[in-house]
PDB file of C-alpha atoms in Angstrom:
ATOM      1  CA  MET A  70     193.614 -31.347   3.902  1.00 53.00           C
ATOM      2  CA  ALA A  71     194.435 -34.496   5.404  1.00 63.00           C
ATOM      3  CA  ILE A  72     191.966 -37.203   5.720  1.00 72.00           C
ATOM      4  CA  HIS A  73     191.349 -39.090   8.859  1.00 82.00           C
ATOM      5  CA  THR A  74     189.801 -42.744   7.771  1.00 89.00           C
ATOM      6  CA  GLN A  75     186.948 -44.425   9.153  1.00 93.00           C
ATOM      7  CA  SER A  76     185.436 -47.737   8.767  1.00 95.00           C
ATOM      8  CA  HIS A  77     182.554 -49.380   6.377  1.00 96.00           C
ATOM      9  CA  GLU A  78     180.776 -49.848  10.194  1.00 96.00           C
ATOM     10  CA  ASN A  79     180.926 -46.345  10.671  1.00 94.00           C
ATOM     11  CA  LEU A  80     179.705 -45.625   7.139  1.00 95.00           C
ATOM     12  CA  VAL A  81     176.596 -47.729   7.739  1.00 95.00           C
ATOM     13  CA  LEU A  82     176.160 -45.986  10.596  1.00 95.00           C
ATOM     14  CA  LEU A  83     176.560 -42.628  10.015  1.00 94.00           C
ATOM     15  CA  ILE A  84     174.336 -42.906   6.997  1.00 94.00           C
ATOM     16  CA  GLY A  85     171.375 -44.644   9.270  1.00 93.00           C
ATOM     17  CA  HIS A  86     171.100 -41.813  11.455  1.00 94.00           C
ATOM     18  CA  PHE A  87     171.401 -39.381   8.276  1.00 95.00           C
ATOM     19  CA  HIS A  88     168.048 -40.664   7.331  1.00 93.00           C
ATOM     20  CA  SER A  89     166.798 -40.340  10.252  1.00 93.00           C
ATOM     21  CA  LEU A  90     166.924 -36.492  10.314  1.00 94.00           C
ATOM     22  CA  ASP A  91     164.669 -34.597   9.100  1.00 91.00           C
ATOM     23  CA  GLU A  92     164.544 -34.259   5.373  1.00 88.00           C
ATOM     24  CA  TYR A  93     164.003 -30.769   5.144  1.00 85.00           C
ATOM     25  CA  GLY A  94     166.483 -29.777   8.231  1.00 85.00           C
ATOM     26  CA  ARG A  95     169.272 -28.235   8.339  1.00 92.00           C
ATOM     27  CA  GLU A  96     170.927 -30.814  10.278  1.00 94.00           C
ATOM     28  CA  ARG A  97     171.448 -33.103   6.934  1.00 94.00           C
ATOM     29  CA  ALA A  98     173.568 -30.483   5.485  1.00 93.00           C
ATOM     30  CA  ASP A  99     175.664 -29.811   8.543  1.00 94.00           C
ATOM     31  CA  MET A 100     176.654 -34.001   8.601  1.00 94.00           C
ATOM     32  CA  LEU A 101     176.998 -33.791   5.011  1.00 93.00           C
ATOM     33  CA  ASP A 102     179.333 -30.721   5.475  1.00 92.00           C
ATOM     34  CA  LYS A 103     181.349 -32.366   8.369  1.00 91.00           C
ATOM     35  CA  ALA A 104     181.308 -36.141   6.755  1.00 90.00           C
ATOM     36  CA  ALA A 105     183.425 -34.256   4.076  1.00 88.00           C
ATOM     37  CA  SER A 106     186.391 -34.372   5.963  1.00 88.00           C
ATOM     38  CA  VAL A 107     186.238 -38.228   6.636  1.00 92.00           C
ATOM     39  CA  ALA A 108     186.846 -41.314   4.132  1.00 94.00           C
ATOM     40  CA  PHE A 109     185.682 -44.640   4.878  1.00 95.00           C
ATOM     41  CA  ASN A 110     186.811 -47.656   3.631  1.00 94.00           C
ATOM     42  CA  CYS A 111     183.775 -50.026   2.709  1.00 95.00           C
ATOM     43  CA  VAL A 112     182.562 -52.713   0.466  1.00 96.00           C
ATOM     44  CA  ILE A 113     180.155 -52.060  -1.784  1.00 97.00           C
ATOM     45  CA  ILE A 114     178.026 -54.310  -4.091  1.00 97.00           C
ATOM     46  CA  TYR A 115     178.357 -53.393  -7.697  1.00 97.00           C
ATOM     47  CA  GLU A 116     175.254 -52.858  -9.862  1.00 97.00           C
ATOM     48  CA  SER A 117     176.206 -51.069 -12.755  1.00 97.00           C
ATOM     49  CA  ASP A 118     178.878 -47.993 -13.934  1.00 96.00           C
ATOM     50  CA  GLU A 119     179.007 -45.143 -16.490  1.00 94.00           C
ATOM     51  CA  ALA A 120     181.263 -42.836 -17.544  1.00 90.00           C
ATOM     52  CA  SER A 121     181.854 -39.979 -14.724  1.00 84.00           C
ATOM     53  CA  TYR A 122     181.519 -36.207 -16.121  1.00 75.00           C
ATOM     54  CA  GLY A 123     182.183 -34.397 -12.840  1.00 65.00           C
ATOM     55  CA  ARG A 124     184.659 -31.577 -12.616  1.00 65.00           C
ATOM     56  CA  TYR A 125     187.749 -32.488 -10.953  1.00 65.00           C
ATOM     57  CA  GLU A 126     190.952 -30.560 -10.348  1.00 64.00           C
ATOM     58  CA  SER A 127     192.559 -34.043  -9.928  1.00 68.00           C
ATOM     59  CA  GLU A 128     193.543 -35.731 -13.448  1.00 71.00           C
ATOM     60  CA  SER A 129     193.346 -38.981 -12.346  1.00 70.00           C
ATOM     61  CA  LEU A 130     189.588 -38.752 -12.041  1.00 78.00           C
ATOM     62  CA  LYS A 131     189.095 -37.344 -15.079  1.00 80.00           C
ATOM     63  CA  GLY A 132     187.717 -39.915 -17.771  1.00 84.00           C
ATOM     64  CA  GLY A 133     187.202 -42.227 -14.614  1.00 89.00           C
ATOM     65  CA  ARG A 134     184.035 -44.471 -14.332  1.00 92.00           C
ATOM     66  CA  ARG A 135     180.829 -44.028 -11.848  1.00 94.00           C
ATOM     67  CA  VAL A 136     180.109 -47.057 -10.270  1.00 96.00           C
ATOM     68  CA  THR A 137     176.455 -47.498  -8.814  1.00 97.00           C
ATOM     69  CA  GLY A 138     175.933 -49.797  -5.826  1.00 97.00           C
ATOM     70  CA  ARG A 139     175.300 -50.631  -2.550  1.00 97.00           C
ATOM     71  CA  LEU A 140     176.905 -50.902   0.895  1.00 96.00           C
ATOM     72  CA  LYS A 141     177.029 -54.449   2.108  1.00 96.00           C
ATOM     73  CA  ASP A 142     175.402 -55.722   4.216  1.00 94.00           C
ATOM     74  CA  THR A 143     172.845 -52.577   3.759  1.00 95.00           C
ATOM     75  CA  GLU A 144     170.141 -51.385   1.224  1.00 94.00           C
ATOM     76  CA  HIS A 145     171.906 -47.831   1.243  1.00 95.00           C
ATOM     77  CA  LYS A 146     172.190 -46.702  -2.117  1.00 96.00           C
ATOM     78  CA  LEU A 147     175.674 -44.891  -3.529  1.00 96.00           C
ATOM     79  CA  THR A 148     177.594 -43.663  -6.510  1.00 96.00           C
ATOM     80  CA  VAL A 149     181.099 -43.405  -6.242  1.00 95.00           C
ATOM     81  CA  ASP A 150     183.412 -42.171  -9.209  1.00 93.00           C
ATOM     82  CA  LEU A 151     186.810 -43.722  -8.996  1.00 92.00           C
ATOM     83  CA  PRO A 152     190.231 -43.228 -11.161  1.00 89.00           C
ATOM     84  CA  ALA A 153     190.653 -43.437 -14.742  1.00 88.00           C
ATOM     85  CA  GLU A 154     193.615 -46.270 -13.774  1.00 88.00           C
ATOM     86  CA  MET A 155     190.697 -48.601 -11.917  1.00 90.00           C
ATOM     87  CA  ASN A 156     188.565 -48.455 -15.430  1.00 92.00           C
ATOM     88  CA  ASP A 157     189.638 -52.079 -16.676  1.00 92.00           C
ATOM     89  CA  VAL A 158     188.997 -53.402 -13.184  1.00 92.00           C
ATOM     90  CA  ILE A 159     185.327 -51.842 -13.570  1.00 94.00           C
ATOM     91  CA  HIS A 160     184.840 -53.037 -16.844  1.00 93.00           C
ATOM     92  CA  ASP A 161     185.115 -56.865 -15.620  1.00 94.00           C
ATOM     93  CA  MET A 162     182.703 -56.499 -12.806  1.00 95.00           C
ATOM     94  CA  MET A 163     179.461 -58.445 -13.042  1.00 96.00           C
ATOM     95  CA  PRO A 164     176.098 -57.579 -10.703  1.00 96.00           C
ATOM     96  CA  ASP A 165     176.813 -58.688  -7.377  1.00 96.00           C
ATOM     97  CA  ASP A 166     180.363 -58.405  -7.453  1.00 96.00           C
ATOM     98  CA  GLU A 167     181.929 -57.094  -4.342  1.00 96.00           C
ATOM     99  CA  PHE A 168     185.041 -54.115  -4.389  1.00 95.00           C
ATOM    100  CA  GLN A 169     186.425 -52.494  -1.572  1.00 94.00           C
ATOM    101  CA  THR A 170     187.490 -48.601  -1.896  1.00 94.00           C
ATOM    102  CA  THR A 171     188.457 -45.671   0.476  1.00 94.00           C
ATOM    103  CA  LEU A 172     185.522 -42.891  -0.371  1.00 94.00           C
ATOM    104  CA  ILE A 173     184.538 -39.639   0.749  1.00 94.00           C
ATOM    105  CA  ILE A 174     180.815 -38.548   0.622  1.00 94.00           C
ATOM    106  CA  GLU A 175     180.138 -35.445  -0.820  1.00 92.00           C
ATOM    107  CA  LYS A 176     176.599 -34.980  -1.476  1.00 93.00           C
ATOM    108  CA  TRP A 177     172.859 -36.961  -1.236  1.00 94.00           C
ATOM    109  CA  ASP A 178     171.000 -37.046  -4.383  1.00 94.00           C
ATOM    110  CA  THR A 179     167.527 -36.506  -3.438  1.00 91.00           C
ATOM    111  CA  VAL A 180     166.157 -37.523  -6.945  1.00 93.00           C
ATOM    112  CA  TYR A 181     167.367 -40.695  -6.700  1.00 93.00           C
ATOM    113  CA  GLU A 182     168.053 -40.941  -2.672  1.00 93.00           C
ATOM    114  CA  ARG A 183     171.405 -42.082  -2.401  1.00 95.00           C
ATOM    115  CA  PHE A 184     174.769 -40.811  -1.913  1.00 96.00           C
ATOM    116  CA  GLY A 185     177.296 -39.567  -4.149  1.00 94.00           C
ATOM    117  CA  ALA A 186     180.735 -40.240  -3.695  1.00 94.00           C
ATOM    118  CA  VAL A 187     184.494 -39.760  -4.741  1.00 92.00           C
ATOM    119  CA  ALA A 188     187.368 -41.940  -4.941  1.00 89.00           C
ATOM    120  CA  ALA A 189     189.498 -40.589  -1.358  1.00 85.00           C
ATOM    121  CA  THR A 190     193.150 -40.101  -2.963  1.00 66.00           C
ATOM    122  CA  GLU A 191     194.391 -39.921  -6.449  1.00 52.00           C
ATOM    123  CA  GLU A 192     195.778 -43.385  -5.461  1.00 50.00           C
ATOM    124  CA  SER A 193     192.946 -44.741  -4.456  1.00 54.00           C
ATOM    125  CA  THR A 194     192.408 -48.194  -5.719  1.00 62.00           C
ATOM    126  CA  ILE A 195     189.762 -50.855  -5.591  1.00 68.00           C
ATOM    127  CA  ARG A 196     189.963 -54.630  -4.676  1.00 74.00           C
ATOM    128  CA  VAL A 197     187.810 -57.185  -6.290  1.00 81.00           C
ATOM    129  CA  ILE A 198     186.727 -59.577  -3.642  1.00 75.00           C
ATOM    130  CA  ASP A 199     186.456 -62.924  -5.181  1.00 70.00           C
ATOM    131  CA  GLN A 200     184.714 -64.856  -2.352  1.00 52.00           C
ATOM    132  CA  PRO A 201     183.024 -63.650   0.832  1.00 50.00           C
ATOM    133  CA  LYS A 202     185.160 -63.399   3.813  1.00 47.00           C
ATOM    134  CA  THR A 203     184.691 -63.333   7.481  1.00 43.00           C
ATOM    135  CA  ASP A 204     186.315 -60.130   8.991  1.00 47.00           C
ATOM    136  CA  ALA A 205     185.424 -57.178  10.883  1.00 41.00           C
ATOM    137  CA  LEU A 206     182.842 -56.038   8.305  1.00 40.00           C
ATOM    138  CA  GLU A 207     180.736 -59.387   9.331  1.00 43.00           C
ATOM    139  CA  GLU A 208     180.985 -59.600  12.648  1.00 45.00           C
ATOM    140  CA  GLY A 209     178.685 -56.736  13.716  1.00 43.00           C
ATOM    141  CA  ARG A 210     181.496 -54.971  15.682  1.00 40.00           C
ATOM    142  CA  ALA A 211     180.430 -51.340  15.922  1.00 40.00           C
ATOM    143  CA  GLU A 212     183.485 -48.487  15.541  1.00 45.00           C
ATOM    144  CA  ASP A 213     183.428 -45.200  17.192  1.00 46.00           C
ATOM    145  CA  VAL A 214     181.498 -42.851  14.919  1.00 47.00           C
ATOM    146  CA  PRO A 215     183.475 -39.893  14.195  1.00 53.00           C
ATOM    147  CA  SER A 216     182.984 -37.210  17.035  1.00 49.00           C
ATOM    148  CA  ASP A 217     182.421 -33.647  16.218  1.00 47.00           C
ATOM    149  CA  SER A 218     185.999 -32.586  16.812  1.00 46.00           C
ATOM    150  CA  SER A 219     187.281 -35.519  14.933  1.00 47.00           C
ATOM    151  CA  LEU A 220     185.379 -34.124  11.853  1.00 49.00           C
ATOM    152  CA  ASN A 221     186.598 -30.643  12.535  1.00 46.00           C
ATOM    153  CA  GLU A 222     189.719 -31.234  12.974  1.00 47.00           C
ATOM    154  CA  THR A 223     190.541 -34.057  10.301  1.00 42.00           C
ATOM    155  CA  ALA A 224     194.151 -35.089  11.518  1.00 41.00           C
ATOM    156  CA  ASP A 225     196.140 -32.822  10.141  1.00 45.00           C
ATOM    157  CA  ASN A 226     199.358 -34.483  11.158  1.00 44.00           C
ATOM    158  CA  GLN A 227     197.998 -37.471   8.949  1.00 44.00           C
ATOM    159  CA  ALA A 228     198.704 -38.405   5.381  1.00 43.00           C
ATOM    160  CA  PRO A 229     195.364 -40.578   4.039  1.00 43.00           C
ATOM    161  CA  ALA A 230     197.816 -42.438   2.004  1.00 44.00           C
ATOM    162  CA  GLU A 231     200.335 -43.357   4.606  1.00 43.00           C
ATOM    163  CA  HIS A 232     197.273 -43.787   7.136  1.00 41.00           C
ATOM    164  CA  ALA A 233     194.520 -45.397   5.073  1.00 42.00           C
ATOM    165  CA  GLN A 234     195.223 -48.850   7.179  1.00 46.00           C
ATOM    166  CA  GLN A 235     195.718 -47.636  10.651  1.00 45.00           C
ATOM    167  CA  PRO A 236     193.175 -48.440  12.795  1.00 44.00           C
ATOM    168  CA  ASP A 237     189.861 -46.990  13.199  1.00 47.00           C
ATOM    169  CA  THR A 238     190.035 -43.891  16.242  1.00 43.00           C
ATOM    170  CA  ASN A 239     187.935 -41.191  17.648  1.00 43.00           C
ATOM    171  CA  PRO A 240     191.155 -38.985  18.130  1.00 36.00           C
ATOM    172  CA  VAL A 241     189.220 -36.451  20.546  1.00 33.00           C
ATOM    173  CA  ASP A 242     192.062 -34.269  21.933  1.00 40.00           C
ATOM    174  CA  ASP A 243     190.134 -31.605  23.894  1.00 41.00           C
ATOM    175  CA  GLN A 244     186.713 -32.015  24.132  1.00 38.00           C
ATOM    176  CA  SER A 245     186.270 -29.116  25.647  1.00 38.00           C
ATOM    177  CA  GLN A 246     187.249 -27.280  22.405  1.00 40.00           C
ATOM    178  CA  GLN A 247     183.692 -29.066  20.594  1.00 38.00           C
ATOM    179  CA  PRO A 248     181.199 -29.692  23.521  1.00 38.00           C
ATOM    180  CA  THR A 249     178.845 -30.411  21.484  1.00 34.00           C
ATOM    181  CA  PRO A 250     179.414 -33.529  19.260  1.00 35.00           C
ATOM    182  CA  ALA A 251     177.885 -34.179  15.899  1.00 38.00           C
ATOM    183  CA  ILE A 252     178.438 -37.707  15.903  1.00 39.00           C
ATOM    184  CA  HIS A 253     178.923 -40.296  18.623  1.00 37.00           C
ATOM    185  CA  ASN A 254     177.935 -43.645  19.940  1.00 38.00           C
ATOM    186  CA  THR A 255     175.701 -44.180  22.370  1.00 34.00           C
ATOM    187  CA  GLY A 256     174.987 -47.534  24.461  1.00 34.00           C
ATOM    188  CA  SER A 257     173.537 -49.366  21.725  1.00 35.00           C
ATOM    189  CA  GLU A 258     176.071 -48.396  19.590  1.00 35.00           C
ATOM    190  CA  ALA A 259     173.795 -46.431  17.393  1.00 34.00           C
ATOM    191  CA  ALA A 260     174.985 -42.783  15.779  1.00 39.00           C
ATOM    192  CA  SER A 261     173.168 -40.005  16.617  1.00 35.00           C
ATOM    193  CA  ILE A 262     173.806 -36.380  16.787  1.00 33.00           C
ATOM    194  CA  GLY A 263     173.583 -33.565  18.853  1.00 33.00           C
ATOM    195  CA  ALA A 264     172.012 -31.000  19.302  1.00 35.00           C
ATOM    196  CA  THR A 265     172.837 -28.047  16.891  1.00 40.00           C
ATOM    197  CA  SER A 266     173.439 -24.916  17.891  1.00 36.00           C
TER     198      SER A 266
END
């Protein structure tokens, strides 16, 4: 299945809204289901890593490392399973190092209260950021958060490796087919979820 790529800011908005939902309600599970069709190109602050024991169809993820960290400029914790080809890079990381990667949110860990993610593609790589840079991640520019239609229609016309670096868009071709958006921006540029059926 083709994956549509969104920005670091979008993931921050999505996670922030996730935390505002009822912990025991169905809305959180629905949100995770839809988010599984979206990849996020984001910056993570490294804390630690360990062997990844997940059962993956992808050979590249077998023998890889599971990095624990947090999203840059937030306190949102997460783990991300990365390909084995990245093991040497991860081995050289120190706490508070920043790295950029593209990931897919898979689950919410209620015990550790953090998200579990996996590298978006077999070819996914990570880029260690040597020094902080002033870029779109630090300008406070909120992108469109993926709508219900963009999450459900997930760009069958796109291939993740070919489009991972394209600007974020909110590809809504036909709003009439998805009258109740699950995730959208308000005037204050905060993520929200529409009423569920």
